[in-house]
Amino acid sequence: MADILLAVDFGGSYTSIYRKDCGLVLKEPTLLGAVMTENGYEVKVMGVEAREIQGKTDDRTVVFSPISEGVIKSPDYATILLKHFIDKVVPQKSVFAKIKCLVPYPTGLTQEEKDDYKKVFLNVGVNEVIFVPRLLCSAYGGGVNIFANSANLIVDIGGVSTDIGVINLGTLIDGATLAVGGKAIDAQIVRTVSSKYGVEIGLSSAQKLKEEIGSLYSNDTANMEVMGVDVKTKTPASVVVYATDVKMSVLPLLAEITRIVETTLNILPPEISADVAKNGVLVTGGFAGIAGLERYLRNDLNLPVKVAEEAQNASILGAGKLLANLNELKKVLNEL
């Protein structure tokens, strides 16, 4: 029986699985819902179903991700969740086939932290684990020729972290990870609405605000009404939130991204910096779709900036392209 080749982006916000010759076959939140019992927490729902109960549970139920800031914090729960996802895309009739997984990993992960990922994958029945830097996958999925002798700077803004790095000749020259991403922005939106309007909203409402009216244009008048709880009276209340409120919550992350990009450019060799000045910055990740991001970063960095097509899936699509061309995958692995 032929090997089953998967690319699995097991992230703190979403898990995406690409199967060779099938394409993207799964994308679900990296979430579990567990209920406290006499013997500890018992997992009840996972993935999409866990997200649906977020903010709607009693005190005995928790909804959480076993991955935080790109690091597996709860190996046992990570194993349960990954097995749930793998079982969805690998039919039972394939149990005798070998499963090989290409796993994009965040910049800055230590060898011990990579080993934690490997153990989880092996524990769910995967026979071989191949690690490739997520930034390389994101660049490849975003349309960059990662094997060219021309450096590109990639900013991948994910759910729980932001990876920033320079790629040339199929390898990651330099990179850094910020422990801030889309989830932190959601939490900041909650704080902004609470302090400005006196209404506490849930994280799911904050995410909806970010996705539906999020904008970096100062003159954007888009707004949206959301339900929450009055901070003083603890009674249900509605509030109209504006795009400018979302922008206020986003700006600290963008300032940190700008700082890291400028620091990275300052330590690069002149030839590499010249390439980046010419080729510019490619932005990928789920947050890349916010209105005005390309223009904002271009003005802030004084560099060409492009948001990748299908930016939110660039990492897994790039990993899938490597699976489809094993010769190119070998090139990448030879440079690691």
mmCIF file of C-alpha atoms in Angstrom:
data_model
loop_
_atom_site.group_PDB
_atom_site.id
_atom_site.type_symbol
_atom_site.label_atom_id
_atom_site.label_comp_id
_atom_site.label_asym_id
_atom_site.label_seq_id
_atom_site.Cartn_x
_atom_site.Cartn_y
_atom_site.Cartn_z
ATOM 1 C CA MET A 1 0.000 0.000 0.000
ATOM 2 C CA ALA A 2 1.334 3.443 -0.975
ATOM 3 C CA ASP A 3 2.476 5.852 1.709
ATOM 4 C CA ILE A 4 0.057 8.571 2.807
ATOM 5 C CA LEU A 5 1.759 11.968 2.507
ATOM 6 C CA LEU A 6 0.321 14.776 4.631
ATOM 7 C CA ALA A 7 1.338 18.317 5.425
ATOM 8 C CA VAL A 8 0.044 19.240 8.877
ATOM 9 C CA ASP A 9 0.215 22.808 10.188
ATOM 10 C CA PHE A 10 -0.591 22.158 13.858
ATOM 11 C CA GLY A 11 -0.866 25.760 15.040
ATOM 12 C CA GLY A 12 -2.084 27.367 18.220
ATOM 13 C CA SER A 13 -5.059 28.924 16.430
ATOM 14 C CA TYR A 14 -5.904 26.557 13.566
ATOM 15 C CA THR A 15 -4.853 23.110 12.384
ATOM 16 C CA SER A 16 -4.675 22.651 8.618
ATOM 17 C CA ILE A 17 -4.037 19.368 6.797
ATOM 18 C CA TYR A 18 -3.048 19.008 3.152
ATOM 19 C CA ARG A 19 -3.027 15.550 1.584
ATOM 20 C CA LYS A 20 -0.917 14.928 -1.497
ATOM 21 C CA ASP A 21 -3.067 14.549 -4.619
ATOM 22 C CA CYS A 22 -6.145 15.701 -2.675
ATOM 23 C CA GLY A 23 -5.327 19.260 -1.615
ATOM 24 C CA LEU A 24 -6.421 21.019 1.575
ATOM 25 C CA VAL A 25 -8.657 18.499 3.331
ATOM 26 C CA LEU A 26 -9.078 19.998 6.818
ATOM 27 C CA LYS A 27 -8.921 23.332 8.584
ATOM 28 C CA GLU A 28 -10.327 23.538 12.105
ATOM 29 C CA PRO A 29 -9.635 25.499 15.291
ATOM 30 C CA THR A 30 -6.946 23.926 17.500
ATOM 31 C CA LEU A 31 -9.376 23.781 20.398
ATOM 32 C CA LEU A 32 -10.747 21.253 22.870
ATOM 33 C CA GLY A 33 -13.710 21.515 25.187
ATOM 34 C CA ALA A 34 -13.289 19.534 28.410
ATOM 35 C CA VAL A 35 -15.516 19.001 31.461
ATOM 36 C CA MET A 36 -14.218 18.627 35.015
ATOM 37 C CA THR A 37 -15.012 15.190 36.473
ATOM 38 C CA GLU A 38 -13.926 13.318 39.597
ATOM 39 C CA ASN A 39 -11.005 11.907 37.600
ATOM 40 C CA GLY A 40 -9.901 15.184 36.040
ATOM 41 C CA TYR A 41 -10.909 16.868 32.786
ATOM 42 C CA GLU A 42 -12.700 14.766 30.175
ATOM 43 C CA VAL A 43 -12.622 15.940 26.545
ATOM 44 C CA LYS A 44 -16.125 16.348 25.110
ATOM 45 C CA VAL A 45 -15.743 18.353 21.897
ATOM 46 C CA MET A 46 -12.887 19.273 19.556
ATOM 47 C CA GLY A 47 -12.154 21.574 16.635
ATOM 48 C CA VAL A 48 -15.151 23.405 15.182
ATOM 49 C CA GLU A 49 -17.497 22.042 17.853
ATOM 50 C CA ALA A 50 -15.224 23.359 20.616
ATOM 51 C CA ARG A 51 -15.221 26.829 19.070
ATOM 52 C CA GLU A 52 -19.029 26.809 18.919
ATOM 53 C CA ILE A 53 -19.311 26.454 22.720
ATOM 54 C CA GLN A 54 -16.601 29.020 23.510
ATOM 55 C CA GLY A 55 -17.960 31.612 25.926
ATOM 56 C CA LYS A 56 -21.170 29.636 26.426
ATOM 57 C CA THR A 57 -20.125 27.088 29.056
ATOM 58 C CA ASP A 58 -20.594 26.648 32.798
ATOM 59 C CA ASP A 59 -17.761 26.792 35.339
ATOM 60 C CA ARG A 60 -17.018 23.065 34.964
ATOM 61 C CA THR A 61 -16.202 23.325 31.253
ATOM 62 C CA VAL A 62 -13.082 24.845 29.727
ATOM 63 C CA VAL A 63 -12.266 25.500 26.069
ATOM 64 C CA PHE A 64 -8.564 25.772 25.345
ATOM 65 C CA SER A 65 -5.734 25.088 22.917
ATOM 66 C CA PRO A 66 -2.922 22.704 23.901
ATOM 67 C CA ILE A 67 -0.498 24.916 21.933
ATOM 68 C CA SER A 68 0.550 28.359 23.132
ATOM 69 C CA GLU A 69 2.998 30.733 21.432
ATOM 70 C CA GLY A 70 3.948 27.952 19.035
ATOM 71 C CA VAL A 71 4.900 25.558 21.849
ATOM 72 C CA ILE A 72 3.024 22.428 22.915
ATOM 73 C CA LYS A 73 2.010 23.088 26.519
ATOM 74 C CA SER A 74 -0.231 20.038 27.024
ATOM 75 C CA PRO A 75 1.188 17.008 25.165
ATOM 76 C CA ASP A 76 -1.602 14.646 26.266
ATOM 77 C CA TYR A 77 -4.363 16.931 25.012
ATOM 78 C CA ALA A 78 -2.366 17.760 21.880
ATOM 79 C CA THR A 79 -2.210 14.034 21.130
ATOM 80 C CA ILE A 80 -5.960 13.613 21.599
ATOM 81 C CA LEU A 81 -6.721 16.548 19.326
ATOM 82 C CA LEU A 82 -4.226 15.662 16.588
ATOM 83 C CA LYS A 83 -5.490 12.054 16.498
ATOM 84 C CA HIS A 84 -9.023 13.412 16.067
ATOM 85 C CA PHE A 85 -7.905 15.471 13.056
ATOM 86 C CA ILE A 86 -5.730 12.752 11.472
ATOM 87 C CA ASP A 87 -8.546 10.211 11.810
ATOM 88 C CA LYS A 88 -10.807 12.579 9.878
ATOM 89 C CA VAL A 89 -8.566 12.633 6.809
ATOM 90 C CA VAL A 90 -7.088 9.110 6.841
ATOM 91 C CA PRO A 91 -9.787 6.451 6.278
ATOM 92 C CA GLN A 92 -9.779 3.333 8.413
ATOM 93 C CA LYS A 93 -9.024 1.236 5.335
ATOM 94 C CA SER A 94 -5.631 2.974 5.193
ATOM 95 C CA VAL A 95 -4.504 1.781 8.621
ATOM 96 C CA PHE A 96 -1.793 -0.428 7.127
ATOM 97 C CA ALA A 97 -0.256 2.364 5.036
ATOM 98 C CA LYS A 98 2.657 4.385 6.356
ATOM 99 C CA ILE A 99 1.819 7.993 7.173
ATOM 100 C CA LYS A 100 4.485 10.626 6.520
ATOM 101 C CA CYS A 101 3.893 14.185 7.722
ATOM 102 C CA LEU A 102 5.580 17.415 6.686
ATOM 103 C CA VAL A 103 5.208 19.783 9.645
ATOM 104 C CA PRO A 104 5.812 23.549 9.312
ATOM 105 C CA TYR A 105 7.272 24.884 12.572
ATOM 106 C CA PRO A 106 7.619 28.425 13.977
ATOM 107 C CA THR A 107 10.888 30.324 13.879
ATOM 108 C CA GLY A 108 12.805 30.115 17.151
ATOM 109 C CA LEU A 109 11.533 26.714 18.241
ATOM 110 C CA THR A 110 14.197 24.879 20.271
ATOM 111 C CA GLN A 111 15.221 21.300 19.521
ATOM 112 C CA GLU A 112 13.428 20.161 22.672
ATOM 113 C CA GLU A 113 10.234 21.908 21.572
ATOM 114 C CA LYS A 114 10.508 20.328 18.104
ATOM 115 C CA ASP A 115 10.966 16.956 19.807
ATOM 116 C CA ASP A 116 7.699 17.562 21.681
ATOM 117 C CA TYR A 117 5.914 17.996 18.350
ATOM 118 C CA LYS A 118 7.558 14.857 16.970
ATOM 119 C CA LYS A 119 6.478 12.781 19.979
ATOM 120 C CA VAL A 120 2.867 13.890 19.570
ATOM 121 C CA PHE A 121 2.869 12.982 15.869
ATOM 122 C CA LEU A 122 4.465 9.597 16.509
ATOM 123 C CA ASN A 123 1.970 8.919 19.294
ATOM 124 C CA VAL A 124 -0.971 9.286 16.879
ATOM 125 C CA GLY A 125 0.458 6.726 14.449
ATOM 126 C CA VAL A 126 2.520 8.880 12.114
ATOM 127 C CA ASN A 127 5.544 6.899 10.897
ATOM 128 C CA GLU A 128 7.801 9.752 9.767
ATOM 129 C CA VAL A 129 7.899 13.450 10.663
ATOM 130 C CA ILE A 130 9.649 16.003 8.433
ATOM 131 C CA PHE A 131 10.141 19.512 9.813
ATOM 132 C CA VAL A 132 10.347 22.598 7.577
ATOM 133 C CA PRO A 133 10.384 26.231 8.830
ATOM 134 C CA ARG A 134 6.899 27.706 8.549
ATOM 135 C CA LEU A 135 8.265 30.871 6.955
ATOM 136 C CA LEU A 136 9.684 28.864 4.049
ATOM 137 C CA CYS A 137 6.299 27.219 3.540
ATOM 138 C CA SER A 138 4.482 30.556 3.797
ATOM 139 C CA ALA A 139 6.809 32.173 1.269
ATOM 140 C CA TYR A 140 6.424 29.251 -1.145
ATOM 141 C CA GLY A 141 2.660 29.243 -0.738
ATOM 142 C CA GLY A 142 2.641 33.011 -1.241
ATOM 143 C CA GLY A 143 4.263 32.770 -4.645
ATOM 144 C CA VAL A 144 7.922 33.423 -3.794
ATOM 145 C CA ASN A 145 10.606 31.455 -5.626
ATOM 146 C CA ILE A 146 12.340 30.369 -2.436
ATOM 147 C CA PHE A 147 15.224 28.793 -4.368
ATOM 148 C CA ALA A 148 16.234 31.994 -6.195
ATOM 149 C CA ASN A 149 19.382 33.937 -5.308
ATOM 150 C CA SER A 150 17.309 36.946 -4.319
ATOM 151 C CA ALA A 151 16.342 37.553 -0.704
ATOM 152 C CA ASN A 152 12.743 38.101 0.415
ATOM 153 C CA LEU A 153 11.456 39.226 3.788
ATOM 154 C CA ILE A 154 8.364 37.391 5.028
ATOM 155 C CA VAL A 155 5.990 38.511 7.789
ATOM 156 C CA ASP A 156 3.597 35.718 8.786
ATOM 157 C CA ILE A 157 0.966 36.961 11.246
ATOM 158 C CA GLY A 158 -0.689 33.909 12.758
ATOM 159 C CA GLY A 159 -3.245 33.336 15.462
ATOM 160 C CA VAL A 160 -0.866 33.165 18.423
ATOM 161 C CA SER A 161 2.477 34.381 17.062
ATOM 162 C CA THR A 162 4.096 36.373 14.279
ATOM 163 C CA ASP A 163 7.095 35.013 12.385
ATOM 164 C CA ILE A 164 9.449 37.420 10.620
ATOM 165 C CA GLY A 165 12.394 36.252 8.541
ATOM 166 C CA VAL A 166 14.517 36.560 5.405
ATOM 167 C CA ILE A 167 14.649 33.751 2.843
ATOM 168 C CA ASN A 168 17.270 33.167 0.147
ATOM 169 C CA LEU A 169 18.448 30.119 -1.833
ATOM 170 C CA GLY A 170 15.956 27.793 -0.181
ATOM 171 C CA THR A 171 16.928 28.569 3.383
ATOM 172 C CA LEU A 172 15.957 30.872 6.245
ATOM 173 C CA ILE A 173 18.817 33.350 6.705
ATOM 174 C CA ASP A 174 17.560 35.114 9.793
ATOM 175 C CA GLY A 175 14.281 35.170 11.669
ATOM 176 C CA ALA A 176 12.425 36.042 14.843
ATOM 177 C CA THR A 177 9.114 35.173 16.465
ATOM 178 C CA LEU A 178 6.818 37.573 18.303
ATOM 179 C CA ALA A 179 4.523 35.952 20.857
ATOM 180 C CA VAL A 180 1.651 38.079 19.579
ATOM 181 C CA GLY A 181 -0.934 37.294 16.911
ATOM 182 C CA GLY A 182 -4.611 37.381 16.099
ATOM 183 C CA LYS A 183 -5.760 36.031 19.472
ATOM 184 C CA ALA A 184 -3.874 38.750 21.346
ATOM 185 C CA ILE A 185 -5.542 41.331 19.119
ATOM 186 C CA ASP A 186 -8.947 39.829 19.973
ATOM 187 C CA ALA A 187 -8.125 40.179 23.678
ATOM 188 C CA GLN A 188 -7.051 43.797 23.134
ATOM 189 C CA ILE A 189 -10.312 44.554 21.321
ATOM 190 C CA VAL A 190 -12.181 43.210 24.368
ATOM 191 C CA ARG A 191 -10.174 45.577 26.597
ATOM 192 C CA THR A 192 -10.686 48.542 24.256
ATOM 193 C CA VAL A 193 -14.468 48.084 24.146
ATOM 194 C CA SER A 194 -14.616 47.631 27.918
ATOM 195 C CA SER A 195 -12.622 50.763 28.715
ATOM 196 C CA LYS A 196 -14.201 52.978 26.061
ATOM 197 C CA TYR A 197 -17.840 51.882 26.190
ATOM 198 C CA GLY A 198 -18.164 50.149 29.560
ATOM 199 C CA VAL A 199 -19.351 46.916 27.945
ATOM 200 C CA GLU A 200 -17.545 43.588 28.220
ATOM 201 C CA ILE A 201 -17.775 41.448 25.094
ATOM 202 C CA GLY A 202 -16.562 37.897 24.453
ATOM 203 C CA LEU A 203 -13.512 36.864 22.446
ATOM 204 C CA SER A 204 -15.701 35.433 19.671
ATOM 205 C CA SER A 205 -17.409 38.817 19.290
ATOM 206 C CA ALA A 206 -14.016 40.525 19.233
ATOM 207 C CA GLN A 207 -12.836 38.164 16.496
ATOM 208 C CA LYS A 208 -15.969 38.921 14.491
ATOM 209 C CA LEU A 209 -15.346 42.654 14.835
ATOM 210 C CA LYS A 210 -11.763 42.213 13.631
ATOM 211 C CA GLU A 211 -12.806 40.148 10.631
ATOM 212 C CA GLU A 212 -15.857 42.148 9.561
ATOM 213 C CA ILE A 213 -14.984 45.803 10.233
ATOM 214 C CA GLY A 214 -11.244 45.663 10.947
ATOM 215 C CA SER A 215 -9.489 48.445 9.064
ATOM 216 C CA LEU A 216 -6.339 50.553 9.227
ATOM 217 C CA TYR A 217 -7.846 53.480 7.328
ATOM 218 C CA SER A 218 -8.333 56.473 9.645
ATOM 219 C CA ASN A 219 -11.436 57.626 7.750
ATOM 220 C CA ASP A 220 -13.151 54.222 7.789
ATOM 221 C CA THR A 221 -16.612 54.691 9.326
ATOM 222 C CA ALA A 222 -17.630 51.012 9.293
ATOM 223 C CA ASN A 223 -19.330 49.905 12.488
ATOM 224 C CA MET A 224 -21.024 46.890 13.999
ATOM 225 C CA GLU A 225 -23.337 46.263 16.930
ATOM 226 C CA VAL A 226 -22.383 43.488 19.352
ATOM 227 C CA MET A 227 -23.889 42.159 22.561
ATOM 228 C CA GLY A 228 -22.099 42.042 25.877
ATOM 229 C CA VAL A 229 -22.468 42.770 29.572
ATOM 230 C CA ASP A 230 -22.514 46.213 31.168
ATOM 231 C CA VAL A 231 -19.368 46.445 33.307
ATOM 232 C CA LYS A 232 -21.133 48.296 36.153
ATOM 233 C CA THR A 233 -24.591 46.729 36.272
ATOM 234 C CA LYS A 234 -23.637 43.235 35.015
ATOM 235 C CA THR A 235 -26.752 43.248 32.837
ATOM 236 C CA PRO A 236 -26.953 42.463 29.094
ATOM 237 C CA ALA A 237 -26.054 45.428 26.910
ATOM 238 C CA SER A 238 -25.368 46.170 23.265
ATOM 239 C CA VAL A 239 -22.703 48.479 21.891
ATOM 240 C CA VAL A 240 -21.810 49.881 18.479
ATOM 241 C CA VAL A 241 -18.094 49.421 17.806
ATOM 242 C CA TYR A 242 -16.240 51.274 15.035
ATOM 243 C CA ALA A 243 -13.396 50.352 12.724
ATOM 244 C CA THR A 244 -11.260 52.974 14.478
ATOM 245 C CA ASP A 245 -11.670 51.034 17.749
ATOM 246 C CA VAL A 246 -10.267 47.931 16.060
ATOM 247 C CA LYS A 247 -7.410 49.974 14.608
ATOM 248 C CA MET A 248 -6.541 51.243 18.093
ATOM 249 C CA SER A 249 -6.240 47.635 19.249
ATOM 250 C CA VAL A 250 -4.091 46.596 16.283
ATOM 251 C CA LEU A 251 -1.508 49.393 16.255
ATOM 252 C CA PRO A 252 0.710 48.040 19.099
ATOM 253 C CA LEU A 253 1.263 44.772 17.193
ATOM 254 C CA LEU A 254 2.100 46.617 13.981
ATOM 255 C CA ALA A 255 4.562 48.847 15.840
ATOM 256 C CA GLU A 256 6.320 45.746 17.169
ATOM 257 C CA ILE A 257 6.408 44.180 13.688
ATOM 258 C CA THR A 258 7.972 47.360 12.300
ATOM 259 C CA ARG A 259 10.584 47.343 15.047
ATOM 260 C CA ILE A 260 11.582 43.721 14.405
ATOM 261 C CA VAL A 261 11.723 44.230 10.621
ATOM 262 C CA GLU A 262 13.965 47.270 11.021
ATOM 263 C CA THR A 263 16.204 45.415 13.499
ATOM 264 C CA THR A 264 16.463 42.462 11.101
ATOM 265 C CA LEU A 265 17.405 44.694 8.168
ATOM 266 C CA ASN A 266 20.079 46.449 10.224
ATOM 267 C CA ILE A 267 21.956 43.209 10.933
ATOM 268 C CA LEU A 268 21.771 41.761 7.412
ATOM 269 C CA PRO A 269 24.713 41.896 4.973
ATOM 270 C CA PRO A 270 24.399 44.868 2.558
ATOM 271 C CA GLU A 271 23.705 42.601 -0.445
ATOM 272 C CA ILE A 272 20.797 40.904 1.320
ATOM 273 C CA SER A 273 19.383 44.231 2.530
ATOM 274 C CA ALA A 274 19.541 45.511 -1.055
ATOM 275 C CA ASP A 275 17.530 42.504 -2.240
ATOM 276 C CA VAL A 276 14.866 43.122 0.411
ATOM 277 C CA ALA A 277 14.698 46.808 -0.510
ATOM 278 C CA LYS A 278 14.010 45.727 -4.112
ATOM 279 C CA ASN A 279 11.764 42.714 -3.495
ATOM 280 C CA GLY A 280 9.985 44.152 -0.480
ATOM 281 C CA VAL A 281 7.961 42.388 2.194
ATOM 282 C CA LEU A 282 5.471 39.557 1.688
ATOM 283 C CA VAL A 283 2.743 39.374 4.346
ATOM 284 C CA THR A 284 0.959 36.078 5.040
ATOM 285 C CA GLY A 285 -1.227 34.663 7.804
ATOM 286 C CA GLY A 286 -4.825 35.044 8.877
ATOM 287 C CA PHE A 287 -4.450 38.683 9.927
ATOM 288 C CA ALA A 288 -3.085 39.716 6.515
ATOM 289 C CA GLY A 289 -6.583 40.311 5.178
ATOM 290 C CA ILE A 290 -7.356 43.342 7.359
ATOM 291 C CA ALA A 291 -8.182 46.348 5.193
ATOM 292 C CA GLY A 292 -5.335 48.810 4.651
ATOM 293 C CA LEU A 293 -2.539 46.586 5.989
ATOM 294 C CA GLU A 294 -0.491 46.699 2.785
ATOM 295 C CA ARG A 295 -0.614 50.499 2.608
ATOM 296 C CA TYR A 296 0.014 50.945 6.336
ATOM 297 C CA LEU A 297 3.141 48.770 6.418
ATOM 298 C CA ARG A 298 4.449 50.267 3.174
ATOM 299 C CA ASN A 299 4.296 53.755 4.665
ATOM 300 C CA ASP A 300 5.679 52.611 8.022
ATOM 301 C CA LEU A 301 8.583 50.565 6.648
ATOM 302 C CA ASN A 302 9.284 52.605 3.520
ATOM 303 C CA LEU A 303 9.513 49.309 1.602
ATOM 304 C CA PRO A 304 7.372 47.619 -1.057
ATOM 305 C CA VAL A 305 4.740 45.467 0.681
ATOM 306 C CA LYS A 306 2.513 42.788 -0.810
ATOM 307 C CA VAL A 307 -0.168 40.693 0.847
ATOM 308 C CA ALA A 308 -0.107 37.147 -0.542
ATOM 309 C CA GLU A 309 -3.087 35.688 -2.324
ATOM 310 C CA GLU A 310 -4.797 33.183 -0.005
ATOM 311 C CA ALA A 311 -2.616 34.661 2.741
ATOM 312 C CA GLN A 312 -4.420 32.835 5.545
ATOM 313 C CA ASN A 313 -3.563 29.456 3.994
ATOM 314 C CA ALA A 314 -0.122 30.293 2.581
ATOM 315 C CA SER A 315 1.789 28.074 5.016
ATOM 316 C CA ILE A 316 -0.198 24.897 4.411
ATOM 317 C CA LEU A 317 -0.418 25.505 0.643
ATOM 318 C CA GLY A 318 3.351 25.979 0.496
ATOM 319 C CA ALA A 319 3.864 22.781 2.467
ATOM 320 C CA GLY A 320 1.511 21.044 0.040
ATOM 321 C CA LYS A 321 3.539 22.298 -2.939
ATOM 322 C CA LEU A 322 6.666 20.807 -1.379
ATOM 323 C CA LEU A 323 4.856 17.484 -0.944
ATOM 324 C CA ALA A 324 3.926 17.586 -4.620
ATOM 325 C CA ASN A 325 7.547 18.116 -5.656
ATOM 326 C CA LEU A 326 9.801 15.881 -3.582
ATOM 327 C CA ASN A 327 12.928 17.089 -5.415
ATOM 328 C CA GLU A 328 12.280 20.621 -4.186
ATOM 329 C CA LEU A 329 11.540 19.294 -0.704
ATOM 330 C CA LYS A 330 14.936 17.557 -0.735
ATOM 331 C CA LYS A 331 16.580 20.879 -1.687
ATOM 332 C CA VAL A 332 14.986 22.547 1.318
ATOM 333 C CA LEU A 333 15.940 19.735 3.685
ATOM 334 C CA ASN A 334 19.537 19.793 2.447
ATOM 335 C CA GLU A 335 19.791 23.465 3.472
ATOM 336 C CA LEU A 336 18.413 22.986 6.996
#
